[in-house]
mmCIF file of C-alpha atoms and ligand atoms in Angstrom:
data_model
loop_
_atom_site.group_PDB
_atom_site.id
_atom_site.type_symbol
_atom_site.label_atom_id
_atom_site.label_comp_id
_atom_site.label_asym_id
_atom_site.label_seq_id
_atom_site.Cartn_x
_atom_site.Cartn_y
_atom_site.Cartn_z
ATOM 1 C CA UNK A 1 -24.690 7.550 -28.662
ATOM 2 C CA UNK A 2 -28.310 6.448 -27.760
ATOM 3 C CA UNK A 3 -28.572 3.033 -27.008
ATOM 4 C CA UNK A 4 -31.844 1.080 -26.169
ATOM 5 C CA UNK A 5 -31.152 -2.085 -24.206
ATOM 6 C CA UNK A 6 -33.941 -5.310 -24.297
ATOM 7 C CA UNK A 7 -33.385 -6.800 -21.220
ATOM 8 C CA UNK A 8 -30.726 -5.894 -19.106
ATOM 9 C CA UNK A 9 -29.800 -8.641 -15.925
ATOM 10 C CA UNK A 10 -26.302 -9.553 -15.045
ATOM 11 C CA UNK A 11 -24.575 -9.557 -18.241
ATOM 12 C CA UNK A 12 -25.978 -6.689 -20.017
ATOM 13 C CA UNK A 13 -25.890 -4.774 -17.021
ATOM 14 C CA UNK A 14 -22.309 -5.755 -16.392
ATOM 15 C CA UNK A 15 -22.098 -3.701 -20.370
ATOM 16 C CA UNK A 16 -24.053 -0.991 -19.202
ATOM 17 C CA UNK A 17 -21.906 -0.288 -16.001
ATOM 18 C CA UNK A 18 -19.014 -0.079 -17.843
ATOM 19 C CA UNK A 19 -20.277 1.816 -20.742
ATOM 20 C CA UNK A 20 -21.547 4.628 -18.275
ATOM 21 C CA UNK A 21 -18.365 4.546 -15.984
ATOM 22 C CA UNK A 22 -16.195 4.914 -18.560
ATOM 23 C CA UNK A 23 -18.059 7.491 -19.741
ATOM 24 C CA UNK A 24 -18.440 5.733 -23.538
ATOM 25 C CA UNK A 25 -22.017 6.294 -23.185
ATOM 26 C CA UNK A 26 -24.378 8.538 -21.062
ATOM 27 C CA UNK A 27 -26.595 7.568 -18.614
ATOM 28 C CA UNK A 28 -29.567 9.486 -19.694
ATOM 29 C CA UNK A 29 -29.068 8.729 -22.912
ATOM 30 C CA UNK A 30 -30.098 4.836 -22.320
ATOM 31 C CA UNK A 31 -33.084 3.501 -22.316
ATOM 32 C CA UNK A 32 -33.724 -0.405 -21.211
ATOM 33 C CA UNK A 33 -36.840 -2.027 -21.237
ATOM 34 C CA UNK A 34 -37.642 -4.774 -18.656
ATOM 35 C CA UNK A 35 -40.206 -6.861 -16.752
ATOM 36 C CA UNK A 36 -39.913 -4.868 -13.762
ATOM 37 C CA UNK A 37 -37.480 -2.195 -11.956
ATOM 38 C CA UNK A 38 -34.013 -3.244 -11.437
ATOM 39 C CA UNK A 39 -30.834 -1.650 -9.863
ATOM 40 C CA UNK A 40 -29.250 -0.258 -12.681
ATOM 41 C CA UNK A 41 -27.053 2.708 -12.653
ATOM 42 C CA UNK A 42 -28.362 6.559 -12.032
ATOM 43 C CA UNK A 43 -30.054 8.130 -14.666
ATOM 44 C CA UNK A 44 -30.867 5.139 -17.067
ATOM 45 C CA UNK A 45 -34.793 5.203 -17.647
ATOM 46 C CA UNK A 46 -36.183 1.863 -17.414
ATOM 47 C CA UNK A 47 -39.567 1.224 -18.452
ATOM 48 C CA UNK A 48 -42.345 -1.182 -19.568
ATOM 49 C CA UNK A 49 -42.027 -0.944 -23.282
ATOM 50 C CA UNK A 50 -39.209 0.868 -25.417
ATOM 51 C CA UNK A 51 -40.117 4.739 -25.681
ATOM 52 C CA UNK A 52 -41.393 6.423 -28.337
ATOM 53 C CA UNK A 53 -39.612 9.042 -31.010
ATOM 54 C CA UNK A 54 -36.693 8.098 -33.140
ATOM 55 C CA UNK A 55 -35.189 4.739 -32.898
ATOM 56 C CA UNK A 56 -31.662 4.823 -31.021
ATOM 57 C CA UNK A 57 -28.377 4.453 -32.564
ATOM 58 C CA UNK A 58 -27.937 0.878 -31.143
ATOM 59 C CA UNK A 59 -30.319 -1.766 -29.673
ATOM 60 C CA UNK A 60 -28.647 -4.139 -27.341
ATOM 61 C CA UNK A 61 -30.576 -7.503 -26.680
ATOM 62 C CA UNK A 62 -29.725 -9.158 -23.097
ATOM 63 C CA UNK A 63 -32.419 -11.359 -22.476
ATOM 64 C CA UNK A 64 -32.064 -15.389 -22.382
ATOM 65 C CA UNK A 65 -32.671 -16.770 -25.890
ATOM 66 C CA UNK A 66 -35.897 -18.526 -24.773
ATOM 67 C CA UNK A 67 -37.244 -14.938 -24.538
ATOM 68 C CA UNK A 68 -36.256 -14.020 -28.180
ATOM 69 C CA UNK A 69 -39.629 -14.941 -29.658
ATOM 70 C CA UNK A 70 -41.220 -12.962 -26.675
ATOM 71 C CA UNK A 71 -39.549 -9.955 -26.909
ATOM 72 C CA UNK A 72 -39.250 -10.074 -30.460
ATOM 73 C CA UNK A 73 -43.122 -10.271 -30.006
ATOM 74 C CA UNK A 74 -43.393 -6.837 -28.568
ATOM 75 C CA UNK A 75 -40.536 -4.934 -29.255
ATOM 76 C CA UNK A 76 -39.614 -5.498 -33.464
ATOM 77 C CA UNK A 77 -41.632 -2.949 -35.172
ATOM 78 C CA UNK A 78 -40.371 -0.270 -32.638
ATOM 79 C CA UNK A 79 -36.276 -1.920 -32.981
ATOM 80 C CA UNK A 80 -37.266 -2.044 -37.196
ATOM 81 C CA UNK A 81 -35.248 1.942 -37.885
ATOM 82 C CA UNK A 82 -32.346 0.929 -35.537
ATOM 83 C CA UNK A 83 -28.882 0.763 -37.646
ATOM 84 C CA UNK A 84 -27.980 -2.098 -35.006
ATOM 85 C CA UNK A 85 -28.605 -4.664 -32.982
ATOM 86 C CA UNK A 86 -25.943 -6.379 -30.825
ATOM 87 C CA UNK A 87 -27.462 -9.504 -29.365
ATOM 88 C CA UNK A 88 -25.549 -11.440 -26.493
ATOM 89 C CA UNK A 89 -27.327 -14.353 -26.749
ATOM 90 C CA UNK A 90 -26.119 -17.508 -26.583
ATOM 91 C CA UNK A 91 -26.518 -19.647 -29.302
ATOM 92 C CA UNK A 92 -28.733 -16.991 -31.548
ATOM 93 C CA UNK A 93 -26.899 -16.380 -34.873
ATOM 94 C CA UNK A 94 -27.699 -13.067 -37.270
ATOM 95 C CA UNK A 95 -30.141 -14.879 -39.016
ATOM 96 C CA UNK A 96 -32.239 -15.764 -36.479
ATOM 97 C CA UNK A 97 -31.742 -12.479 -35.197
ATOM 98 C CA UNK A 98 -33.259 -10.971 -38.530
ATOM 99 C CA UNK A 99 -35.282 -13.244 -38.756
ATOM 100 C CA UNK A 100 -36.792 -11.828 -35.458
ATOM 101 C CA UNK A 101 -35.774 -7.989 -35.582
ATOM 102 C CA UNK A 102 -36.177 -7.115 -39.431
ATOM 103 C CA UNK A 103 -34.550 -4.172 -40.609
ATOM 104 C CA UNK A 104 -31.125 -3.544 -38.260
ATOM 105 C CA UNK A 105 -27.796 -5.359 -38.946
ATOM 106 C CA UNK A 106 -27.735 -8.317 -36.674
ATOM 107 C CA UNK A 107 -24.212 -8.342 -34.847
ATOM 108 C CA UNK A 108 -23.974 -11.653 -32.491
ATOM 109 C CA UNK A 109 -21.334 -11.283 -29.624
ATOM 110 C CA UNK A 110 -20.402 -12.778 -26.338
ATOM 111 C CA UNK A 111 -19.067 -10.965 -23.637
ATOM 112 C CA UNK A 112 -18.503 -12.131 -19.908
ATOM 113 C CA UNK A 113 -19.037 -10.799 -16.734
ATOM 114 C CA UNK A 114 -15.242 -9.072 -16.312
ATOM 115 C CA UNK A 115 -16.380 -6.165 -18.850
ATOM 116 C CA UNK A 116 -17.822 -4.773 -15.265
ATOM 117 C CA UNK A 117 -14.530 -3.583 -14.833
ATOM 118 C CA UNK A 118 -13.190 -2.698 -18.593
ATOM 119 C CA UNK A 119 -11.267 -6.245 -18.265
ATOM 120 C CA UNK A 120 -13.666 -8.515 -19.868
ATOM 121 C CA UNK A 121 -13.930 -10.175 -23.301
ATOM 122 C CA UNK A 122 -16.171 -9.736 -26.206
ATOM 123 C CA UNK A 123 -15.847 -12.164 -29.206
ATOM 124 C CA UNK A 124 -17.863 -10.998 -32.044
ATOM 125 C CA UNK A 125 -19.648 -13.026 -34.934
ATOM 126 C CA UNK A 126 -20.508 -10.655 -37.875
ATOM 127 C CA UNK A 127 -17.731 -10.980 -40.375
ATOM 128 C CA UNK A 128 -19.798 -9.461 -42.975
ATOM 129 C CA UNK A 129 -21.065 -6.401 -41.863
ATOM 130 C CA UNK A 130 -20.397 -2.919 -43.208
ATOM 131 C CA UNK A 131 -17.039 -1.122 -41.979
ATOM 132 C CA UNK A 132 -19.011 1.659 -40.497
ATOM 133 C CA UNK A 133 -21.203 -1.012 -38.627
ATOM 134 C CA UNK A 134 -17.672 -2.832 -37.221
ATOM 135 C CA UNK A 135 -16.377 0.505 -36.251
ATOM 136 C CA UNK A 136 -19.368 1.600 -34.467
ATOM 137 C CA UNK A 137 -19.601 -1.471 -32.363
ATOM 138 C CA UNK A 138 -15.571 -1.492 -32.333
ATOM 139 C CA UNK A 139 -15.865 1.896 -30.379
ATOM 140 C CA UNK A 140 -18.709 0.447 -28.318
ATOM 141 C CA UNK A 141 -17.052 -2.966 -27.035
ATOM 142 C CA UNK A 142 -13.656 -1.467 -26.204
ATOM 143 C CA UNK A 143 -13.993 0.179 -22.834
ATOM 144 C CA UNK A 144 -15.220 -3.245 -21.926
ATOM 145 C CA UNK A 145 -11.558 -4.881 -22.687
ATOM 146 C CA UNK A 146 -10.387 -7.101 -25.053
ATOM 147 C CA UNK A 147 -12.325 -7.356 -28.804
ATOM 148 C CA UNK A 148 -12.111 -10.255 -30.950
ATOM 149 C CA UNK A 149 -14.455 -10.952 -34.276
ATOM 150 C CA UNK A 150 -14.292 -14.304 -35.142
ATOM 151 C CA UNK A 151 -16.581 -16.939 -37.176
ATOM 152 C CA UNK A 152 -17.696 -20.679 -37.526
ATOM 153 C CA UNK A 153 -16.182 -22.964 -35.673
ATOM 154 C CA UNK A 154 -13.744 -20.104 -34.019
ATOM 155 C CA UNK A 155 -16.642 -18.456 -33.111
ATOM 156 C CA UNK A 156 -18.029 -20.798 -31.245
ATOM 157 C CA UNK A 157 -15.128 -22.197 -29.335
ATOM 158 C CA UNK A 158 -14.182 -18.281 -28.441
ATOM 159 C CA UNK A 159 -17.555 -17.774 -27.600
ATOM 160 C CA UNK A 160 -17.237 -20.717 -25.405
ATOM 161 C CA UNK A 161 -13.753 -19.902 -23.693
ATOM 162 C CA UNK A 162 -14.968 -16.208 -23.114
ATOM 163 C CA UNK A 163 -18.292 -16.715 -22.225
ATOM 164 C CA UNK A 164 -18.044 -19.306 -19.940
ATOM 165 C CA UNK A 165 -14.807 -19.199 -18.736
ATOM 166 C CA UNK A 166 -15.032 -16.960 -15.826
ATOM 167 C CA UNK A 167 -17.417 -19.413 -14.084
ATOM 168 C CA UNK A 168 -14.868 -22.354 -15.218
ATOM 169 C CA UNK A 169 -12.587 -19.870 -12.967
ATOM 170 C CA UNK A 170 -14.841 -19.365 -10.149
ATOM 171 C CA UNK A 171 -14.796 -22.891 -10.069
ATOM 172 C CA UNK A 172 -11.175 -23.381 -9.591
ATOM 173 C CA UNK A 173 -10.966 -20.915 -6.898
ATOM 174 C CA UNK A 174 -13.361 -22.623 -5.390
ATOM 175 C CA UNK A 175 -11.463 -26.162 -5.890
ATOM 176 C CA UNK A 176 -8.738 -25.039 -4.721
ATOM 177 C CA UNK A 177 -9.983 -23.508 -1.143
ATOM 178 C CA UNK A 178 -11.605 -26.729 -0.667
ATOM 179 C CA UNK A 179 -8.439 -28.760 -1.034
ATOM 180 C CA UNK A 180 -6.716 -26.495 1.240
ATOM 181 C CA UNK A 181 -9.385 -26.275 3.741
ATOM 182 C CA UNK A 182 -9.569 -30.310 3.284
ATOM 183 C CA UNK A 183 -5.739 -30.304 5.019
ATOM 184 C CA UNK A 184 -6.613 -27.721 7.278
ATOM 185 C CA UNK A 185 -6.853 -24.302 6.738
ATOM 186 C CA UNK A 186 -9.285 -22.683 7.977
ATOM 187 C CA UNK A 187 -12.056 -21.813 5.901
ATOM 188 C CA UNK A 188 -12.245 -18.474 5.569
ATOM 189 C CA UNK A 189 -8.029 -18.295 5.391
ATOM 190 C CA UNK A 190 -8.464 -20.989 2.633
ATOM 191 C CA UNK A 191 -10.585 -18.773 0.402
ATOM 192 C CA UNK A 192 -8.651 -15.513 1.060
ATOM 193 C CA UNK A 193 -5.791 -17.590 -0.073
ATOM 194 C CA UNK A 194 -7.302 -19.030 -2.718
ATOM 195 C CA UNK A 195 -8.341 -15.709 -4.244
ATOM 196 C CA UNK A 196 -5.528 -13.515 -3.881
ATOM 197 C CA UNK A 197 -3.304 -16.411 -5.055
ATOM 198 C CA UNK A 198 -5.827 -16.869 -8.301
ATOM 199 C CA UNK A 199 -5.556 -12.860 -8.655
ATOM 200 C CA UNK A 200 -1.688 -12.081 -8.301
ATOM 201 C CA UNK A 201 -0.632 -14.782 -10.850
ATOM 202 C CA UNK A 202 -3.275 -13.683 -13.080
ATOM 203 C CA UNK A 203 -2.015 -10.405 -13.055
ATOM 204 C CA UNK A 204 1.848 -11.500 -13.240
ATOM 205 C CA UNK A 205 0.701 -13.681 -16.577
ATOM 206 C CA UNK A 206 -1.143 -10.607 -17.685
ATOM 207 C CA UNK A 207 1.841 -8.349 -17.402
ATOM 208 C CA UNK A 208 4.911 -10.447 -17.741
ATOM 209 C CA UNK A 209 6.384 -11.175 -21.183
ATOM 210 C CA UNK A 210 6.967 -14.971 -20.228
ATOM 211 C CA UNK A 211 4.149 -17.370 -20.993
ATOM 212 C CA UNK A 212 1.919 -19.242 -18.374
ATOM 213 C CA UNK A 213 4.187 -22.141 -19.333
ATOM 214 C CA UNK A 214 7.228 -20.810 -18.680
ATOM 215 C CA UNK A 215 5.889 -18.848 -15.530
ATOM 216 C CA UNK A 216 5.026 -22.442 -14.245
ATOM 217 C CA UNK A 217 8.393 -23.793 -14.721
ATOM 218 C CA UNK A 218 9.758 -20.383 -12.963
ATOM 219 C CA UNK A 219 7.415 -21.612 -9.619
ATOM 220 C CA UNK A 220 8.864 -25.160 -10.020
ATOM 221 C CA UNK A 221 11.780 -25.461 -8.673
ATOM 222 C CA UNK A 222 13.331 -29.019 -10.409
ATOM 223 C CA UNK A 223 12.699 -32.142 -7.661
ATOM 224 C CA UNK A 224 10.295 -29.476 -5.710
ATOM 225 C CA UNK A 225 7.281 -29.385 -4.166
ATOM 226 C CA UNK A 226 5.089 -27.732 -7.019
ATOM 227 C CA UNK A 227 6.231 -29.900 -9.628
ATOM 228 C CA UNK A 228 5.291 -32.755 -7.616
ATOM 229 C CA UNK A 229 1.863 -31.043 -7.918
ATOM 230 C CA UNK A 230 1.888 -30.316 -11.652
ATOM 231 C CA UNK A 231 2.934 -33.786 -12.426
ATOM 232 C CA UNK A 232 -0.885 -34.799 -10.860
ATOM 233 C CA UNK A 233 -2.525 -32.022 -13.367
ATOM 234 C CA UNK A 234 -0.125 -33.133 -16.431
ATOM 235 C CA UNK A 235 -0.197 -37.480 -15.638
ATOM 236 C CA UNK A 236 -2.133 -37.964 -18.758
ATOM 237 C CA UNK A 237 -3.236 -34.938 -19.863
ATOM 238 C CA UNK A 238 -4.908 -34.466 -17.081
ATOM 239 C CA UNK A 239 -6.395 -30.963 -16.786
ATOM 240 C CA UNK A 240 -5.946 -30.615 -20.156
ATOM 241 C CA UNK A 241 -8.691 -33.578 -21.209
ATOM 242 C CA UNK A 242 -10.621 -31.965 -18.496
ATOM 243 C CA UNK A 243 -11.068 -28.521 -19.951
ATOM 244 C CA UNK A 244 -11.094 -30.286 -23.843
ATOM 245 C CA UNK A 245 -14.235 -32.000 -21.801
ATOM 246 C CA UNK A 246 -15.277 -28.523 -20.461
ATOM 247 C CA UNK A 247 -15.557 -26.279 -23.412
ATOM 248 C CA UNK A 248 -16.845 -29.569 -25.656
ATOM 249 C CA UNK A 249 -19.845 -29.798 -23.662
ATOM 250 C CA UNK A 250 -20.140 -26.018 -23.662
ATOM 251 C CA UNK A 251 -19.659 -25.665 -27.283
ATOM 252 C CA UNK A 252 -22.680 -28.901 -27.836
ATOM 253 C CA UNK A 253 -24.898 -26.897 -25.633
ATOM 254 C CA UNK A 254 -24.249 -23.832 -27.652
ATOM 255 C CA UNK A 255 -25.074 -26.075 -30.251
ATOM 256 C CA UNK A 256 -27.866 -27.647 -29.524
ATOM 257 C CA UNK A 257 -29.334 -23.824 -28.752
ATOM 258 C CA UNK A 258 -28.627 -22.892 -31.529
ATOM 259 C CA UNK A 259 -30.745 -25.455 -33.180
ATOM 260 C CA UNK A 260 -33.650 -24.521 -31.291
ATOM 261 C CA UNK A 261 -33.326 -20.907 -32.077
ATOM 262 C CA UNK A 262 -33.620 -21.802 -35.615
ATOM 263 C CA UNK A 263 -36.682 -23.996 -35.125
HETATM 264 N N1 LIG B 301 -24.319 -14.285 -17.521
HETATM 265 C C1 LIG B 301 -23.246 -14.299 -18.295
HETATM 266 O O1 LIG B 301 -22.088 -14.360 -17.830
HETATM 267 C C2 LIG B 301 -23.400 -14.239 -19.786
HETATM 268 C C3 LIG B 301 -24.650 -14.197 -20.378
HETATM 269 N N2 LIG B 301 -24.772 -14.109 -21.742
HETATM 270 C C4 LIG B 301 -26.082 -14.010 -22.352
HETATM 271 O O2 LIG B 301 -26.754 -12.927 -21.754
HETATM 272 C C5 LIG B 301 -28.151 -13.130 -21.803
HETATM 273 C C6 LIG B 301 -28.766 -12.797 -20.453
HETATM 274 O O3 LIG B 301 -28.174 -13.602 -19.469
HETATM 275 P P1 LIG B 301 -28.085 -13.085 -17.964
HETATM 276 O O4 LIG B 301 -27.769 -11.644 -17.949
HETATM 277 O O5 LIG B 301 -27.211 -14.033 -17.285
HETATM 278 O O6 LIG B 301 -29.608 -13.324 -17.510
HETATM 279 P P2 LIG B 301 -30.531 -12.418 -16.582
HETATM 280 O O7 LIG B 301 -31.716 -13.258 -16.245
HETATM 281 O O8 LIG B 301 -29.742 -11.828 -15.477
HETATM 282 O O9 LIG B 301 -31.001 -11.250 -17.557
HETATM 283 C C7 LIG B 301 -32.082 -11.371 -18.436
HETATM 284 C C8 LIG B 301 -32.773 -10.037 -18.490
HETATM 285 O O10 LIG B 301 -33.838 -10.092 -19.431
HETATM 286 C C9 LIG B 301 -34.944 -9.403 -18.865
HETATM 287 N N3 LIG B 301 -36.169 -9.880 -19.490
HETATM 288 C C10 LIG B 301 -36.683 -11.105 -19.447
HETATM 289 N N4 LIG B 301 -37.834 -11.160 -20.157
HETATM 290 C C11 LIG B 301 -38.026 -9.932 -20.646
HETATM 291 C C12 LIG B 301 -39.042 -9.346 -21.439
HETATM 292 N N5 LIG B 301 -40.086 -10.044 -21.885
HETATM 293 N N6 LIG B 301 -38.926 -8.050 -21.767
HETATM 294 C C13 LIG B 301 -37.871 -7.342 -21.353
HETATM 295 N N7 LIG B 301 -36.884 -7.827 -20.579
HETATM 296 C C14 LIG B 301 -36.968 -9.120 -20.226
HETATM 297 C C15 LIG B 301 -34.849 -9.701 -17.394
HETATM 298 O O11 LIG B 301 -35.463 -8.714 -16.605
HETATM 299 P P3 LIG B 301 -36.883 -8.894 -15.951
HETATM 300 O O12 LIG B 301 -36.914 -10.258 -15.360
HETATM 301 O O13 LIG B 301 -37.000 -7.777 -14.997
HETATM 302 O O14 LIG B 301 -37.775 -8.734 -17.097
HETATM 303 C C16 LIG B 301 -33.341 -9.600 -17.166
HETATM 304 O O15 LIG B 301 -32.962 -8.270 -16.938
HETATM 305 C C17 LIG B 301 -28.372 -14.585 -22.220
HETATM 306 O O16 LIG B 301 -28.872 -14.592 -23.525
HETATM 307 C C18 LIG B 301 -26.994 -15.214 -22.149
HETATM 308 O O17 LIG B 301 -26.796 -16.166 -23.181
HETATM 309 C C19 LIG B 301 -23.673 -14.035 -22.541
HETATM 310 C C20 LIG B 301 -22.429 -14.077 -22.008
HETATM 311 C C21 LIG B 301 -22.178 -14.226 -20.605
HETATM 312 O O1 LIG B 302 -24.510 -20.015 -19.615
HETATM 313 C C1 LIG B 302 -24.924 -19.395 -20.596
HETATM 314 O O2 LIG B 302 -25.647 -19.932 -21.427
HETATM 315 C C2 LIG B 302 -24.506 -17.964 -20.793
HETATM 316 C C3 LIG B 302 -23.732 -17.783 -22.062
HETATM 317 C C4 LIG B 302 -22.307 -17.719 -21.655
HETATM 318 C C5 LIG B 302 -22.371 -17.491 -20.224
HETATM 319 N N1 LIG B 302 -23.573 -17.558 -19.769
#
């Protein structure tokens, strides 16, 4: 499969490392355009402007979505024979994308950083495309980990939740080092901690047929310590108001991108 990639930073690099490590797509048979030379992996030309000859079988767009009009600016007559063009861009639907990039089927996705290792998430918006076009991205996304093709409204809140949500994560870690280090630990110990605690229940929730709910209730023991702790996070709602809160001003962001995509 040749690919041609538009811009290609953290998160369309994160794609492209996968892609070529899991050997889904070759290295010299990817081109990415970009403002100047990055670290990408062996083998992948990178140049100025897209390269001549026949267009690819898929263009991948990766730049911020206040570079659309820019890049649209240079690069659409040369993206015009692709069959495809999977955008990542926040907020930019397929008809702003075609309204740009005339001529390939638009196919709107969000991925996050995790597809690095084959264990990310793409949620896809392009419930109308032909079933050639879904298979070929199908076969694309899934060395990057988990594939889901939603629409509307369950578009955006997946888009949201996926997108977003390993920096929601980050954050937690990071929350919860601090508290530790706040009643003591040092802080090096308290981010170790933090991690490899974050890590090995992830993986336990990942592989064990119980759900996170019941695999809470399985740490807390009745009268115990944790569910003296989980009583703070549920008094109210708590955490759950607080990521309502988080992906709702996400999702409004998305939103209000959106809007200013389509002018
Ligand atoms: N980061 C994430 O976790 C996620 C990001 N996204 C989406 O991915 C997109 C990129 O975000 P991210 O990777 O974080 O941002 P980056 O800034 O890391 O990547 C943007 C890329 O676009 C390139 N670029 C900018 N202008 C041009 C141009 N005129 N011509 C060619 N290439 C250009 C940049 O390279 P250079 O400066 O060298 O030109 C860079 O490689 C966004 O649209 C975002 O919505 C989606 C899901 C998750
Ligand atoms: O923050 C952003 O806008 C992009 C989209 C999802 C993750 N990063």
């Amino acid at each position: 499969m040749r690919v041609w990639m538009i811009g290609c930073g953290n998160m369309a690099g994160a794609m492209l490392t996968r892609w070529i490590e899991s050997g889904a797509v070759k290295a010299e048979a990817v081109d990415v355009v970009n403002r100047k030379d990055r670290a990408l992996p062996a083998g992948v030309r990178q140049a100025r402007a897209l390269p001549t000859g026949a267009a690819p079988d898929i263009v991948v767009l990766g730049v911020k979505p206040q570079q659309l009009d820019e890049v649209a600016g240079h690069y659409a007559d040369r993206v015009a024979g692709a069959p495809i063009l999977l955008s990542i861009l926040a907020g930019v639907d397929a008809a702003v994308l075609t309204r740009a990039f005339p001529g390939p089927v638009p196919v709107p996705m969000m991925p996050n950083l995790p597809v690095a290792l084959g264990q990310g998430v793409c949620v896809v918006n392009a419930p109308d495309v032909p079933t050639e076009v879904r298979a070929r991205v199908d076969a694309l996304l899934a060395p990057l980990g988990d594939v889901i093709w939603a629409a509307g409204t369950v578009y955006a809140a997946a888009a949201v939740l996926a997108g977003c949500g390993p920096a929601y994560l980050f954050r937690f870690i990071d929350a919860l080092a601090r508290a530790a280090e706040a009643m003591g630990v040092a802080h090096d110990d308290a981010a170790r901690l933090a991690l490899a605690t974050v890590r090995g229940a992830a993986a336990l929730a990942a592989t064990d047929p119980r759900s996170p709910g019941a695999l809470a209730d399985a740490v807390a023991s009745p009268g115990g310590t944790t569910r003296a702790g989980l009583n703070v996070l549920d008094d109210g709602a708590a955490l759950d108001r607080l990521m309502q809160a988080t992906l709702a001003a996400s999702a409004a962001r998305a939103e209000e991108m959106a809007a200013a995509a389509r002018g």
